[in-house]
Tab-separated table of C-alpha atoms and ligand atoms in Angstrom:
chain	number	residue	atom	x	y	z
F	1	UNK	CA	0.000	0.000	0.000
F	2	UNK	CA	2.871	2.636	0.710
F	3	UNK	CA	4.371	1.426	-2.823
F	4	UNK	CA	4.338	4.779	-5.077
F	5	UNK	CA	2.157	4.488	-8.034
F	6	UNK	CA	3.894	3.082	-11.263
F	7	UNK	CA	3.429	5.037	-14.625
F	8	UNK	CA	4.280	3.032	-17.410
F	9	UNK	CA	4.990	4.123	-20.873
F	10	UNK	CA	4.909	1.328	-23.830
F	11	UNK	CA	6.266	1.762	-27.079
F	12	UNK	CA	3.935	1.162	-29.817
F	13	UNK	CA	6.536	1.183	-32.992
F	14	UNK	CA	5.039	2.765	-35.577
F	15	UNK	CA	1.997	4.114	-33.481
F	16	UNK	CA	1.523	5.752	-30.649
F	17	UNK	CA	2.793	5.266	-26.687
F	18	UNK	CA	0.517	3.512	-24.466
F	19	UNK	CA	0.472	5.428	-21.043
F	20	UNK	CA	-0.915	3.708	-17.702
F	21	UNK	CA	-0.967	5.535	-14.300
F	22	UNK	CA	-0.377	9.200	-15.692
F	23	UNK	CA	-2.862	12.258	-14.936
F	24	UNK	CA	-1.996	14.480	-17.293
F	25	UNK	CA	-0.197	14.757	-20.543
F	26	UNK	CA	1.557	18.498	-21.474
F	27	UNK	CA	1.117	19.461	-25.291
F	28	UNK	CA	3.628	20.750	-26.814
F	29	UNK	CA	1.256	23.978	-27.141
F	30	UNK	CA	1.232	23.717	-23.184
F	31	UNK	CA	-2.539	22.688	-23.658
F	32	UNK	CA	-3.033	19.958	-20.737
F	33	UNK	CA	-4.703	16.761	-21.657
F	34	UNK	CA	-6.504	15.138	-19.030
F	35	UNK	CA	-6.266	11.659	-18.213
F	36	UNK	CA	-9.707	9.784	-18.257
F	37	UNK	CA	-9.105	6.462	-19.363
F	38	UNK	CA	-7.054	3.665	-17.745
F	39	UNK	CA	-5.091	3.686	-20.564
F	40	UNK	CA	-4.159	6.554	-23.066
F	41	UNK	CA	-2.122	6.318	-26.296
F	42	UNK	CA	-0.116	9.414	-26.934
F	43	UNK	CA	0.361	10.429	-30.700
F	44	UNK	CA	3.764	10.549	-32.158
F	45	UNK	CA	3.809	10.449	-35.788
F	46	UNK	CA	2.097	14.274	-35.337
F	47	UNK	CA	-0.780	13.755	-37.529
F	48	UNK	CA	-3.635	12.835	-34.959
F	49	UNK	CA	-6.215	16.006	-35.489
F	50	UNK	CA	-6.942	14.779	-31.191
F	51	UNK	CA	-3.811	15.836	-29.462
F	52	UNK	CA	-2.358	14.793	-27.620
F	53	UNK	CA	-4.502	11.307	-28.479
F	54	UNK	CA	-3.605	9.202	-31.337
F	55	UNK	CA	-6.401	8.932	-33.497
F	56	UNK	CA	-4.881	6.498	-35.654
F	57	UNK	CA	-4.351	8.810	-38.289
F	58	UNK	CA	-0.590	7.153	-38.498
F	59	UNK	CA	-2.431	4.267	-40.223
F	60	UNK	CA	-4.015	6.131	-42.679
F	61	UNK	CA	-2.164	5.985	-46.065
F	62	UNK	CA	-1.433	9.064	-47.323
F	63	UNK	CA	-4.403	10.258	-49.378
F	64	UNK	CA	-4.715	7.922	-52.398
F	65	UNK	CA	-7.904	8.704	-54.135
F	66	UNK	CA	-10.369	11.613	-53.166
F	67	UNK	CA	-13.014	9.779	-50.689
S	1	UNK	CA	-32.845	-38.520	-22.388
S	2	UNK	CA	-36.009	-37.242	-21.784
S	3	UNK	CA	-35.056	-34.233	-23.208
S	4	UNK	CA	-34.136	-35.437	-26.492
S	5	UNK	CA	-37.757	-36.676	-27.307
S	6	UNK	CA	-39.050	-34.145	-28.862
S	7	UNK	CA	-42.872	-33.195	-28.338
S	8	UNK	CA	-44.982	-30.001	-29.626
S	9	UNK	CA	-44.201	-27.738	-26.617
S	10	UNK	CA	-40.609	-28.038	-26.500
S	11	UNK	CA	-37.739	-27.070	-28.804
S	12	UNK	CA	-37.020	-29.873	-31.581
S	13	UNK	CA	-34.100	-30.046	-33.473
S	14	UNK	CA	-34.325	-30.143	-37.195
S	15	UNK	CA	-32.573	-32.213	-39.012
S	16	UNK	CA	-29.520	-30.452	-40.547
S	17	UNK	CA	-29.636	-31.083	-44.358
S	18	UNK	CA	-33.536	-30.035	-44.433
S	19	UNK	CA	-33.108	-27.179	-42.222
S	20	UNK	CA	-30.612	-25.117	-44.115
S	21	UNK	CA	-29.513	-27.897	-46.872
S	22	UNK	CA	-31.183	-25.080	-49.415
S	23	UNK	CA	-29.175	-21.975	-48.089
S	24	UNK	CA	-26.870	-20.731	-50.636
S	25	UNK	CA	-25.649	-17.654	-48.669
S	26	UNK	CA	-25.744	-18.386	-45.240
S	27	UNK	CA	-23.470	-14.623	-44.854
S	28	UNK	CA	-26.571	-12.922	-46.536
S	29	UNK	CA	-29.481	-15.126	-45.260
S	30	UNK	CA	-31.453	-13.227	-42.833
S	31	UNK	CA	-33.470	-16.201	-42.116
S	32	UNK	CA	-30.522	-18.133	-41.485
S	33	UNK	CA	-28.575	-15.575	-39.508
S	34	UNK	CA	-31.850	-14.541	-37.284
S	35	UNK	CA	-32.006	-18.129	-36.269
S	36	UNK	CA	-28.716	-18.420	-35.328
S	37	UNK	CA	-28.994	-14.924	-33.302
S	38	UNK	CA	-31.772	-16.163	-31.665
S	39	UNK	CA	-29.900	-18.946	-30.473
S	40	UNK	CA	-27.092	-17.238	-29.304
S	41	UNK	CA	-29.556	-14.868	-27.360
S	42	UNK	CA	-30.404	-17.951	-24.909
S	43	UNK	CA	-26.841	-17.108	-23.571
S	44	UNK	CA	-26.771	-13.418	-23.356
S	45	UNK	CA	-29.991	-12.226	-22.106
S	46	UNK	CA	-32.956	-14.570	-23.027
S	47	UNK	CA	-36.319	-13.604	-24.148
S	48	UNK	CA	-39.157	-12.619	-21.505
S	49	UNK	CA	-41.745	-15.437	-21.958
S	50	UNK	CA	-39.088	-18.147	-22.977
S	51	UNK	CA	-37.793	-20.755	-20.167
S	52	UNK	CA	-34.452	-19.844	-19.580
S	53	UNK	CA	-33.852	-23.641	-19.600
S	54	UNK	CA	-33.657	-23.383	-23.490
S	55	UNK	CA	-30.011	-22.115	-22.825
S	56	UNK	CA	-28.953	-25.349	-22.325
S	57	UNK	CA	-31.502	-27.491	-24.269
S	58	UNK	CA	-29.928	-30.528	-26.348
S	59	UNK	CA	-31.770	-30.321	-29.178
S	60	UNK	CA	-31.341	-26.561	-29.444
S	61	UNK	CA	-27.763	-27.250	-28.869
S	62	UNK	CA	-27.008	-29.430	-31.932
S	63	UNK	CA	-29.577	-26.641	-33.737
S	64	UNK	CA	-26.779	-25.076	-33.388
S	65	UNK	CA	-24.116	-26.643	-34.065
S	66	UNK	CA	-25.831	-27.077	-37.469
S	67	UNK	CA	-25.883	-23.819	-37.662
S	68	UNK	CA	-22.691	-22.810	-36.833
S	69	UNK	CA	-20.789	-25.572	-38.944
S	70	UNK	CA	-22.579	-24.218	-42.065
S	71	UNK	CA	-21.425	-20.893	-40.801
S	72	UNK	CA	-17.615	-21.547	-40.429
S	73	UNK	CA	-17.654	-23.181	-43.496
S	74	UNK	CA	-18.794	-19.933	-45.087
S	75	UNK	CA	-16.660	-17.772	-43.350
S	76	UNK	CA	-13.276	-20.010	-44.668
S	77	UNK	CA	-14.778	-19.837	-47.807
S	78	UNK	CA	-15.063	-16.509	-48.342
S	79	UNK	CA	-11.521	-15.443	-46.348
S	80	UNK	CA	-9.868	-18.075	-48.557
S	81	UNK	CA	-11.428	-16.529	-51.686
S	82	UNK	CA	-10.475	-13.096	-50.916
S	83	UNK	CA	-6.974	-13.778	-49.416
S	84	UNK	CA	-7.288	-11.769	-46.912
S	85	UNK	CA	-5.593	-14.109	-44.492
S	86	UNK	CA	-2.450	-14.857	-46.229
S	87	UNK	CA	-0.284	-17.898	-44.069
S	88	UNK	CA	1.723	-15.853	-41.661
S	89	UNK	CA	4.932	-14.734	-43.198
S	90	UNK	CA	8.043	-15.599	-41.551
S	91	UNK	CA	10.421	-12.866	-40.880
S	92	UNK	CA	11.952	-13.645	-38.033
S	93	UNK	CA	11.917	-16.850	-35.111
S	94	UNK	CA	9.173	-14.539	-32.729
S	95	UNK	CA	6.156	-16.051	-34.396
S	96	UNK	CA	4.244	-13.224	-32.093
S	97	UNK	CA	6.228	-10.302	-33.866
S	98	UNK	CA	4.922	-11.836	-36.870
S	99	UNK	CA	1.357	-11.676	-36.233
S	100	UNK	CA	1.917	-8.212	-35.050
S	101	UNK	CA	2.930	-7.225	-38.190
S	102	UNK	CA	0.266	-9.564	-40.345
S	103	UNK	CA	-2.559	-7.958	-38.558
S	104	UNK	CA	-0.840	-4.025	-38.491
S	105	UNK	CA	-0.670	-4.834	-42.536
S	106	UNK	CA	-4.320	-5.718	-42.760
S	107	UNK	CA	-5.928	-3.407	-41.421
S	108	UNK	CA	-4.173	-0.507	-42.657
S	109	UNK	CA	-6.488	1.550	-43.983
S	110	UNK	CA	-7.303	1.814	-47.670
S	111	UNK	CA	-9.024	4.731	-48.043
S	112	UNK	CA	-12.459	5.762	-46.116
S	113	UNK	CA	-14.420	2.975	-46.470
S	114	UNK	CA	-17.714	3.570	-48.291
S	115	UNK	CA	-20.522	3.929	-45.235
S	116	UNK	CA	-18.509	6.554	-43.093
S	117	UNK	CA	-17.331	8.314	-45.996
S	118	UNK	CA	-20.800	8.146	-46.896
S	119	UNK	CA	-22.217	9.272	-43.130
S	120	UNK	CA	-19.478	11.997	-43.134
S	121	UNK	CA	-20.606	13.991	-46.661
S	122	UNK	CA	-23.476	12.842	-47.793
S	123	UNK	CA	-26.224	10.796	-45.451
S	124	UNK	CA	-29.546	12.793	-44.699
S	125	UNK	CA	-30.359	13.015	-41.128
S	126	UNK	CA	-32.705	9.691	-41.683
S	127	UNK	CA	-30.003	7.774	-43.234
S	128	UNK	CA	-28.325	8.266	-40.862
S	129	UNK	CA	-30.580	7.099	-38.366
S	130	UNK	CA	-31.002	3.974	-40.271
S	131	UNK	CA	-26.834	3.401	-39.944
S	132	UNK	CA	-27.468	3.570	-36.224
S	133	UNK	CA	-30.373	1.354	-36.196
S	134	UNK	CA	-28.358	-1.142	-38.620
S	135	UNK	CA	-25.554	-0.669	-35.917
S	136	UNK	CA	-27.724	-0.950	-32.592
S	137	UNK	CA	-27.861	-4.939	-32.843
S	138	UNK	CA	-24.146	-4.650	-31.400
S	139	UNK	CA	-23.530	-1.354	-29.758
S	140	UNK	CA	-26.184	-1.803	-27.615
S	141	UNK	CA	-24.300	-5.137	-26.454
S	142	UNK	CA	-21.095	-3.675	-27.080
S	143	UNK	CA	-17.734	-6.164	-26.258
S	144	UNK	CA	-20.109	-8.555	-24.540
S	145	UNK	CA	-19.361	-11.617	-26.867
S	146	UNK	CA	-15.339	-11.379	-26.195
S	147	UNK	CA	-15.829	-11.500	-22.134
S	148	UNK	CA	-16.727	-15.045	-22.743
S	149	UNK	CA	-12.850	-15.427	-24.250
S	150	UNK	CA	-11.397	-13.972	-20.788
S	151	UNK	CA	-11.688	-17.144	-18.670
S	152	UNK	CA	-10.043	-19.201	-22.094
S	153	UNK	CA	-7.021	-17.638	-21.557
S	154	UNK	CA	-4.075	-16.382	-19.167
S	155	UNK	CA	-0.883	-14.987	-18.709
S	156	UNK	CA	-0.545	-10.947	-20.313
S	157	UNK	CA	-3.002	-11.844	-23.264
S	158	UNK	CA	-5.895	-12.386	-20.136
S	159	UNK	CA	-4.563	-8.689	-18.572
S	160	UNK	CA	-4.662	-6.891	-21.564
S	161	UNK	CA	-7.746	-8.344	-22.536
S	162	UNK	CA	-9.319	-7.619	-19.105
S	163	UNK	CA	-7.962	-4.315	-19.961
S	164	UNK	CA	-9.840	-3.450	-23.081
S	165	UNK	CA	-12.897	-5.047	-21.894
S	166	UNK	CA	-12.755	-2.541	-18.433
S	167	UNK	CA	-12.563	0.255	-20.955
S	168	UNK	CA	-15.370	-0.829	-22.790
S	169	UNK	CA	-17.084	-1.110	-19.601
S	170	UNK	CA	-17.300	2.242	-19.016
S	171	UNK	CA	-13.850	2.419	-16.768
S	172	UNK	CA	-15.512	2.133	-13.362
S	173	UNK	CA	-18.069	4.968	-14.358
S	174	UNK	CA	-21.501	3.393	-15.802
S	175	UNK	CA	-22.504	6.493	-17.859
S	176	UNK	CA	-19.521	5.674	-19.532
S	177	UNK	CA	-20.338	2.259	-20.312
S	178	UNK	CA	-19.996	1.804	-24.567
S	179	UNK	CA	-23.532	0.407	-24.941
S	180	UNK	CA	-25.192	2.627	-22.790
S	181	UNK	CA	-23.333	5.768	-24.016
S	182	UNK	CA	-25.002	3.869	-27.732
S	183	UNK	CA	-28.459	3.778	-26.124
S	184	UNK	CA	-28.293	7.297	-25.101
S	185	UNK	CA	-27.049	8.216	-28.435
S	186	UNK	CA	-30.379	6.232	-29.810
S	187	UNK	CA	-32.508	8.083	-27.164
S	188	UNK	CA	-31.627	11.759	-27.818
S	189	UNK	CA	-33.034	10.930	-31.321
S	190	UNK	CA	-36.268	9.398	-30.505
S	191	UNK	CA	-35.138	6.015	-30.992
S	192	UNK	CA	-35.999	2.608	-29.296
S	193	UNK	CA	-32.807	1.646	-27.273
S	194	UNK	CA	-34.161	-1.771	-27.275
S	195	UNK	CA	-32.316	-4.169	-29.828
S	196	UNK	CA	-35.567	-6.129	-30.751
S	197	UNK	CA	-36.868	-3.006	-32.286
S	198	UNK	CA	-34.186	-2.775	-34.625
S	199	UNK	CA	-34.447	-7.152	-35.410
S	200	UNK	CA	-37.170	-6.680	-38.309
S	201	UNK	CA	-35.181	-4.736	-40.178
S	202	UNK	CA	-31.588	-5.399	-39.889
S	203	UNK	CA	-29.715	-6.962	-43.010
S	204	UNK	CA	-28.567	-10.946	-42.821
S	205	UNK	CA	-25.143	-9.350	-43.696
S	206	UNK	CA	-25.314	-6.958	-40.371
S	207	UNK	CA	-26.738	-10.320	-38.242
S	208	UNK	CA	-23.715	-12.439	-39.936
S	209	UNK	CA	-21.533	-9.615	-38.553
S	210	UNK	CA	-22.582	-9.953	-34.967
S	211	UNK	CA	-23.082	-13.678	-35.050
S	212	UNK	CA	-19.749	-14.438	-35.954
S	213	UNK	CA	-18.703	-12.695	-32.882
S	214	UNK	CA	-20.539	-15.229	-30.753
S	215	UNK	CA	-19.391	-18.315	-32.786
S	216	UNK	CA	-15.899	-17.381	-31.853
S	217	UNK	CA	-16.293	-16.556	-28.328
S	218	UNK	CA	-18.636	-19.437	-27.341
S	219	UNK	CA	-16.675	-21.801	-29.070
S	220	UNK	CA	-13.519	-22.342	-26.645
S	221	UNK	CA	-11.359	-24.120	-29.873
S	222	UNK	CA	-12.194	-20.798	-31.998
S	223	UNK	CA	-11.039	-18.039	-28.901
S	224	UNK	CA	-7.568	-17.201	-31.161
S	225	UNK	CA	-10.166	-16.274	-33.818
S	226	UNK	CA	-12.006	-14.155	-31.340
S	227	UNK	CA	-9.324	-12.348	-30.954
S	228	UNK	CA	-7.902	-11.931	-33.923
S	229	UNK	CA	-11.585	-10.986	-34.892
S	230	UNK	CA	-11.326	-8.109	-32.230
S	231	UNK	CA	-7.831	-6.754	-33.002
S	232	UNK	CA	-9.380	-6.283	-36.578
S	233	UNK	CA	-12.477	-4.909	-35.368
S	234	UNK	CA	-10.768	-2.290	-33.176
S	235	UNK	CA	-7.686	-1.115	-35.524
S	236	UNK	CA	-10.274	-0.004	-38.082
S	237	UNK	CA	-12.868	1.914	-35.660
S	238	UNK	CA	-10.900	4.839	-34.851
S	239	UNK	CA	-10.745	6.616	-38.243
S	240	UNK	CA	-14.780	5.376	-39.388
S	241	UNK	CA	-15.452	7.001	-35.797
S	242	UNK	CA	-13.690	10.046	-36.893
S	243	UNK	CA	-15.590	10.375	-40.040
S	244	UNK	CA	-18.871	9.514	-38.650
S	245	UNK	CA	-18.555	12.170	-35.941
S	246	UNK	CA	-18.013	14.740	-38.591
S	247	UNK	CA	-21.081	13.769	-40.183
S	248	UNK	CA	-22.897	13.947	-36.717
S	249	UNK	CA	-21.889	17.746	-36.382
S	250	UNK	CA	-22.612	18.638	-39.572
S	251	UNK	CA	-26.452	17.341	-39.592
S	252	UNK	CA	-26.394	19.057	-35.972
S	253	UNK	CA	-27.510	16.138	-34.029
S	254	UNK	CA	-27.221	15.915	-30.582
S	255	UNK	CA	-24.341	15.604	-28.266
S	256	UNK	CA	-24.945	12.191	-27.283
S	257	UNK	CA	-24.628	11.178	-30.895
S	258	UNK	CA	-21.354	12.949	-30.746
S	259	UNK	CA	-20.041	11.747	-27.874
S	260	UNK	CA	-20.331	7.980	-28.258
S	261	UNK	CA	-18.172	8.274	-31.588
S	262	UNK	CA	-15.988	10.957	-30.664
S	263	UNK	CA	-15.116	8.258	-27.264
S	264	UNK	CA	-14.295	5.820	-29.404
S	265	UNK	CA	-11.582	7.781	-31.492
S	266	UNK	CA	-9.978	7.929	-28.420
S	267	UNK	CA	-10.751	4.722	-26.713
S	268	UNK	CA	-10.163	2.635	-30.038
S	269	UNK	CA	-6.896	4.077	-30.879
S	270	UNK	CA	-5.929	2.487	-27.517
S	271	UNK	CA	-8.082	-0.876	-27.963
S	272	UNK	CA	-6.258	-1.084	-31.239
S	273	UNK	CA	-3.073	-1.281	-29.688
S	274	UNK	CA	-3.605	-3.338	-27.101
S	275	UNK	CA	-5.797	-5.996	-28.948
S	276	UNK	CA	-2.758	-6.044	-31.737
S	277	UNK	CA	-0.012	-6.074	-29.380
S	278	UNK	CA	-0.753	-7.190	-26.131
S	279	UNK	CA	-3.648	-9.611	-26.482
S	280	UNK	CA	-3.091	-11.497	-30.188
S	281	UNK	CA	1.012	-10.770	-29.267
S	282	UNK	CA	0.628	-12.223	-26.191
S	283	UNK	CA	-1.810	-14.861	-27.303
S	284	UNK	CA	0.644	-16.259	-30.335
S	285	UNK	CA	3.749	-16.106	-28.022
S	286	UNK	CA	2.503	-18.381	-25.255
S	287	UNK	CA	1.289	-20.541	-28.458
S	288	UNK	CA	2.220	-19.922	-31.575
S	289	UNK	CA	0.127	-22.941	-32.644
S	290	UNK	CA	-2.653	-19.663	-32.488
S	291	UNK	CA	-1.390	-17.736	-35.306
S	292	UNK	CA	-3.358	-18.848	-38.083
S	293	UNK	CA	-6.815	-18.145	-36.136
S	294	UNK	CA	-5.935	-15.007	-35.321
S	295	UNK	CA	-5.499	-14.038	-38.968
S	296	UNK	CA	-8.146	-15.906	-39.468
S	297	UNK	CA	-10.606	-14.329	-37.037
S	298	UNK	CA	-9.031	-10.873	-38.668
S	299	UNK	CA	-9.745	-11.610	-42.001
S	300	UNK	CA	-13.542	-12.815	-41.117
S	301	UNK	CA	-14.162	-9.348	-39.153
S	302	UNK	CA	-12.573	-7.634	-42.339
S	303	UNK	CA	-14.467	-9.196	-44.939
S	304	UNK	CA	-18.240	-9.818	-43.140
S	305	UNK	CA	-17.889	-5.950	-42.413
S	306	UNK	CA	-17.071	-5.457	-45.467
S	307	UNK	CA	-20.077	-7.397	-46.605
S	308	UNK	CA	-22.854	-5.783	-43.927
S	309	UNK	CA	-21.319	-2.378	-44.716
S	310	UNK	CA	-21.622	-2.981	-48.680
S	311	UNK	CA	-25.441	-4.396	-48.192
S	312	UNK	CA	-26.042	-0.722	-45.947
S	313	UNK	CA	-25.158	1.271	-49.387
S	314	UNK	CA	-26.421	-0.652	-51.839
S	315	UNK	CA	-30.012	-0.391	-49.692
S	316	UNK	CA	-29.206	3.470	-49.159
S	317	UNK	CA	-28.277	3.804	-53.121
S	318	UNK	CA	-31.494	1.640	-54.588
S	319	UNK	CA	-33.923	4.173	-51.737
S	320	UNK	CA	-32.509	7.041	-53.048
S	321	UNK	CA	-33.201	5.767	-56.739
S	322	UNK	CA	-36.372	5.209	-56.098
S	323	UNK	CA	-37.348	8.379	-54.635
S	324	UNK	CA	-34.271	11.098	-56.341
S	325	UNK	CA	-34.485	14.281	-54.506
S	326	UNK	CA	-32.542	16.172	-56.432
S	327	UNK	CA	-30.523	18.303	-54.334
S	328	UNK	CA	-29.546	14.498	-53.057
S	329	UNK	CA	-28.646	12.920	-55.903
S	330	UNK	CA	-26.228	10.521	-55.415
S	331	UNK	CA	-22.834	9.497	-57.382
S	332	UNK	CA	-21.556	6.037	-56.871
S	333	UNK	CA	-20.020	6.421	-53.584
S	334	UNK	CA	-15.770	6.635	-53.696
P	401	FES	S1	0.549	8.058	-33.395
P	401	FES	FE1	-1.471	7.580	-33.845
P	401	FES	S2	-2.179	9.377	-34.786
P	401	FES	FE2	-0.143	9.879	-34.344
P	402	FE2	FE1	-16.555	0.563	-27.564
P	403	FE2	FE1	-13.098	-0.491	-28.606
């Protein structure tokens, strides 16, 4: 019970991190992003239009054909 | 024994080649699928007026089993016609690395697929209604087949898989819950949030798309498919999500309706991580006799939602034929 709580950050190659145990995750506009899920996944390839979130926009292809 | 003497007030089996010895399509048979759904309903929640001994009944058990043989005879068909599930391809000795990759290649995204492109730009406010009515069979029992995987299976795959399913639980807050956040979605529009309301008019394709769901998870020897079925399932929800949320705010509808899909950008950007990585990883590395279900299970998600999202705009194309508005006229969607 006196153990400090663990955050633990897993790399997701090609995707995002996977963060467990954090509160809050600093943009790098300064915007805080609140933790509210027992697990967040932190973009990194800069494209999610949710950040700090991945939205899994790094698995999009680039744009092939207009939708 | 007694039980397997059929009389008029009690379930009787039928014998297999005349029950369904005539379906051609068991994928697209609503008939077909609705029994099957039916059946699998005895182990969810039942139906008010029906003994809830029929859960267990023999003869509705080898029903079926019928059933469900015809079914996973279908689905192998079909993945092994479209090659979806290419044999896993060996690049290294860590047989779990390699179903990483196998399942990251599938489901990378070709383009918006047709119905959220379609919700995003295009769908009237009653269309898309209709896509959440198609949709309410299984968001309004969002994730519950795959809790019947959780006591199949151990070691990190079991954690991670706990994990997900906590998530999609709401996260210890029961507003939160998926399914209910669905229902409140439905209810902010008018709509029924109970799923027999939607049962009369849902496609075979859509039922096929939820059944196979419960064929993997209540069948213990198909639970690598189950989750190879939900690692597909959540790696392409976050971007759909994305684009159906856009269409949500630009017919205006409520928040609710935003909310539930603007969650699971979030939440399924996660899900898809750890049912990629840390379940089907997991999973293959503590056997990598698993690997081929797991593609397997991938592929089938891939290619029945492929199929229940197909049958959604061919029935929104042929309605708006039949009645062109012309502001709405529609081009064969991209
Ligand atoms: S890492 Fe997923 S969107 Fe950037
Ligand atoms: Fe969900
Ligand atoms: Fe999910």
């Amino acid at each position: 019970m006196s153990e400090v709580r663990r955050v633990v950050v897993q790399d997701c190659p090609g995707g995002p991190l996977l963060i467990r145990g954090a509160d809050e995750v600093v943009g790098g506009d300064g915007t805080v992003g609140k933790v509210e899920r027992p697990v967040v996944a932190l973009c990194r390839c800069g494209r999610s239009e949710r950040q700090p979130w991945c939205d899994a926009s790094h698995r999009a292809r680039r744009r092939r054909k207009k939708d | 024994m007694r039980a397997l003497e059929p009389d008029d007030r009690r379930p009787r089996a039928v014998p297999e080649a005349r029950a369904f010895g005539d379906v051609d399509e068991p994928l697209r048979d609503r008939d077909f699928q609705l029994a099957l759904w039916i059946l699998y309903e005895l182990h969810y929640r039942g139906f008010d007026g029906v003994d809830p001994h029929a859960e267990w009944d023999p003869l509705l058990l080898v029903s079926r089993a019928g059933l469900e043989r015809t079914m996973e005879h279908a689905l192998r068909e079909l993945v092994a016609s479209a090659g979806t599930a290419d044999p896993v391809e060996k690049t290294g000795d860590n047989p779990a690395d390699d179903v990483v990759l196998a399942l990251t290649r599938m489901t990378v995204a070709d383009g918006p697929s047709t119905v959220s492109g379609f919700l995003q730009r295009r769908a009237t406010r009653t269309e898309f209604c209709q896509y959440l009515g198609e949709r309410a069979i299984y968001h309004l029992r969002e994730s519950d087949p795959q809790s019947f995987v959780l006591p199949r299976i151990d070691g990190p795959a079991k954690v991670a898989l706990a994990e997900l399913q906590y998530d999609e639980y709401g996260g210890g807050r029961p507003e939160r819950l998926h399914a209910t956040m669905f229902a409140r979605a439905l209810e902010s529009l008018d709509m029924p949030t109970d799923l027999a309301s939607y049962l009369p008019d849902v496609s075979g394709e859509t039922l096929a798309s939820v059944n196979v769901m419960s064929l993997f998870a209540l069948n213990r020897r198909l639970h690598g498919a189950a989750m190879g079925h939900l690692a597909a399932f959540e790696a392409t929800s976050s971007l759909p999500c994305g684009r159906i949320a856009r269409g949500a705010r630009r017919l205006k509808l409520p928040e609710s309706v935003l909310d539930y899909y603007d969650e699971h950008v979030e939440a399924d950007a996660v899900h898809e991580q750890l049912a990629i990585r840390s379940i089907c990883g997991n999973l293959v590395a503590a056997d990598p006799g698993l690997a081929d279900d797991v593609l397997f299970g991938a592929a089938t998600c891939l290619e029945v939602d492929g199929m229940a999202g197909e049958a959604l705009m061919r029935r929104w194309l042929d309605e708006r034929e039949r009645r062109p508005e012309p502001a709405k006229r529609s081009r064969a969607a991209g």
